[in-house]
Amino acid sequence: MTAVAESDSSAGSPGTGVGTGSSGTGRSSTERPKQPRPSALAYLGLLGLAAAAFAFFWWSRESTDVLFLPLGGVTLWAPQNPLIGLLIMLGLLIVCWRVRIGEMAAFGALTFVIVTYWAGENIDFTLASIWERWDNLAGQLAAFFNPNWSYVFGVWDEWLVTLNMAIVATIIGCSIGLVLAMFASPVSSPNKATSQTIKALNSVIRSIPDVGWALLFVAMIGGTAYGLGPLAGVLALLMFNIGIVAKLLGETIDAASPGPIEAADSTGANLTQRNRIAVLPQVLPGFTSYSLYVFELNIRASTAIGIVGVGGIGHELNLQMNRFAWENVASILYMLIIVVLLVDLFSLWIRRRLM
Amino acid sequence: MITFENVDVVFPNGFQGLKGIDLTINQGEFVGIVGLSGAGKSTLIRAVNGLVPYTSGSLSVGETVVDPKSKTKLRRLRSKVGMIFQSFNLVNRISVLNNVLTGRSAYTPTWRSMLGWYRAADKELAFQCLERVGIVEKAYERASSLSGGQQQRVAIARVLAQDPEVMLADEPVAALDPPTAHRVMRDLRRIQRELGMTCIVNMHHLDLARSYADRIIGMRAGEVVFDGPVAEATDAVIEEVYQRSMTAEDVVADDVPVSVEETADATEHDPDNDDAHHDDDPAVLGSDDPGSNDPGSNNAEQARL
Ligand SMILES: Nc1ncnc2c1ncn2[C@@H]1O[C@H](COP(=O)(O)OP(=O)(O)OP(=O)(O)O)[C@@H](O)[C@H]1O
Ligand SMILES: [Mg+2]
């Protein structure tokens, strides 16, 4: 039945179906156009791509693990990984073809498989090594189930340093980020050149990761060894925050509704007034939300950058790890989870209130 | 007085929005601009305060020549030329009062605007403006919580806070239902008379223009093709402007029924307007006659709620 309807609709010109609906053949007038088949040629091309990828993986394989198929004692020799990859690619193409997915989407899916395979292969991503090193891990894992709670409260001061670093960096970083975002968005900046320049500057700031900034500032002004760890940490977090807020908020400003801005212009407001009056109120909820998010990030990041010598709980964590005091490390990590969760809840609560 | 002398507007993409406009609009005049969509009505209005820069000719408001090149001069000009928009363009998240106070920007130091700390005199003025449009009791509500008609009143109050000599309005009531549209237009007209402002209003509906304007300017393809007092703007003349015969849509705003009885009358006598979608809309029933200025009527009060 469906086959008949299909051939009919492809043969007849559009519109004929409606008129002949009553001819008693059972074909109703509610026939819908069929989704067109994707181009077979394109799919052949995709097949070629899959084959090429397979060939590449085959020749560049390092592992010669073989695939044992226990079919009646038969052992099939095949380096397993590229073969499995090929099967997945072929399966994907077949499924895409059957459900008539367009060639571009199928190409995207195929590329996704190929890139994933390639990436995983290059770094030897496999869970097997965890099994191999189990004995080694077991002792540490045991420590993680037995954290030293009395220790974690003993380093209360370090926690405070971390929290304070996060707070100071958030406040200063977000304020600077707000100003930069205003200059970065063409909507609120004085002119195109300014907006381009600030955007470029911003990209540079963001291209350096938080740990990168931390290393840089530790090298410049000295780390915990000189008692300047927290300062270096705040500066590092600050740059990190400026990058995030300026980027996110800049995009929010881009999307601000132009009506009120034009209205402010029409009253004769100058640029600063106009941005304050018509842009800021529009992006304020976004800004608050980003600031809270940045604060959460700072708590986490200050732990990570503590390891490179900027003080705070991260520094303590590093010390305990070097001492192999896994019970202490565990208690710090657990506490970190709790703190981050609390901060998360707190910011969620504020954000709810904002909406 | 606003003078256009051979004003052209060429957009950056090369499209000519206005072609050789010559116009003189006198102090205290209420001018309605009509024309089909794309005729250049908005362009004409926006040229006056420099939101659209004109590219040749000369354009002046009072003694001031509009100079699209100088931001400072434009700002000074704009402080005296208020503008009302079809979509109200209020800042939704701040209070009505603060929206009105933004009209004081040109007279307020930047640092005060930054802090949102306006002078007491400005606040008082803002309250007076809100009183004038009849929604002073909404002063501390969020702008977004108001109805469309109320929001447009706030926008009018914002312009009044500028203490303008000229008021530009780009289809100020096109987003409102016909009875509300009439109420807002009536207020606009009343205020314009009281303050002796010059007012240029784009209007979609010919009959709104006829009811409220002193003078009608018809535009087509960037040119002025009709300019005369309302009495001269007959159907035949306007059909010439539109270059097609008028349809119910062009005049739909006029047949707002006055009462339940008249609703029946209107539908009887005027079957052409049966498709006027608001005929059986209860909100319409009992609305005022367009143009009547009776402040004691029920609806005037409803509008203020
Ligand atoms: N920024 C711009 N760049 C290029 N062309 C524009 C621009 N703004 C307007 N136009 C063109 O100028 C012509 C007049 O536009 P305008 O907005 O003045 O029309 P209008 O009479 O107000 O129409 P409507 O009743 O639909 O608002 C239109 O053809 C429009 O496409
Ligand atoms: Mg327009």
XYZ file of C-alpha atoms in Angstrom, chain B residues 8-109:
102
model
C 17.765 63.577 0.244
C 18.451 60.456 2.257
C 20.580 57.793 0.624
C 21.109 54.716 2.766
C 24.536 53.067 2.966
C 23.283 50.334 0.639
C 22.542 52.942 -2.014
C 18.763 52.931 -1.583
C 17.278 56.400 -1.775
C 14.884 56.758 1.150
C 13.934 60.417 0.643
C 14.022 62.344 -2.582
C 14.207 66.125 -2.622
C 11.895 66.823 0.286
C 10.800 70.448 0.625
C 8.645 71.088 3.652
C 7.993 73.740 6.227
C 6.260 72.702 9.400
C 5.195 75.563 11.610
C 5.521 75.902 15.320
C 2.527 74.329 17.077
C 1.328 72.362 14.074
C 0.128 68.781 14.374
C 1.105 67.011 11.172
C 0.001 63.531 10.223
C 2.065 61.636 7.685
C 0.362 58.915 5.681
C 1.576 56.622 2.969
C 1.979 52.977 2.184
C 4.510 50.807 3.917
C 7.966 51.639 2.631
C 6.935 55.116 1.484
C 9.593 56.709 3.672
C 7.461 57.961 6.559
C 9.797 56.655 9.239
C 12.796 57.880 7.310
C 11.345 61.377 7.153
C 10.653 61.478 10.872
C 13.979 60.006 11.835
C 15.832 62.463 9.663
C 14.516 65.259 11.876
C 16.410 64.084 14.957
C 19.298 62.590 13.032
C 18.568 58.944 13.785
C 18.749 58.646 10.010
C 21.400 61.020 8.639
C 20.306 62.983 5.598
C 22.799 63.058 2.801
C 22.084 66.296 0.996
C 19.980 69.428 1.184
C 19.438 71.216 4.443
C 17.259 70.430 7.400
C 16.753 72.628 10.407
C 14.675 72.571 13.547
C 13.984 76.099 14.705
C 17.287 77.913 14.413
C 19.325 74.729 14.707
C 20.602 73.027 11.588
C 20.510 69.258 11.941
C 24.105 68.127 11.609
C 24.342 64.333 11.458
C 28.143 64.538 11.564
C 28.505 66.131 14.958
C 27.468 63.925 17.841
C 27.524 66.821 20.269
C 25.261 68.977 18.132
C 22.946 66.040 17.561
C 22.662 65.468 21.289
C 21.819 69.107 21.870
C 19.213 68.955 19.131
C 17.713 65.732 20.414
C 17.234 67.172 23.864
C 14.667 69.475 22.254
C 13.148 66.899 19.904
C 11.333 64.063 21.613
C 10.444 60.822 19.914
C 7.773 58.202 20.496
C 8.036 54.758 18.983
C 5.571 52.167 17.792
C 6.968 49.587 20.210
C 7.186 52.054 23.126
C 10.868 51.221 23.672
C 10.726 51.443 27.423
C 13.419 49.797 29.488
C 11.342 46.958 30.866
C 13.264 46.127 33.969
C 13.253 49.543 35.576
C 10.431 51.529 37.099
C 8.075 53.787 35.222
C 9.515 56.795 37.022
C 13.068 55.893 36.058
C 11.953 55.479 32.477
C 10.502 58.963 32.513
C 13.643 60.296 34.161
C 15.741 59.019 31.278
C 14.094 61.835 29.347
C 16.089 64.202 31.559
C 19.432 62.762 30.426
C 20.481 65.736 28.379
C 19.994 67.996 31.404
C 21.596 65.654 33.913
C 25.328 65.333 34.609
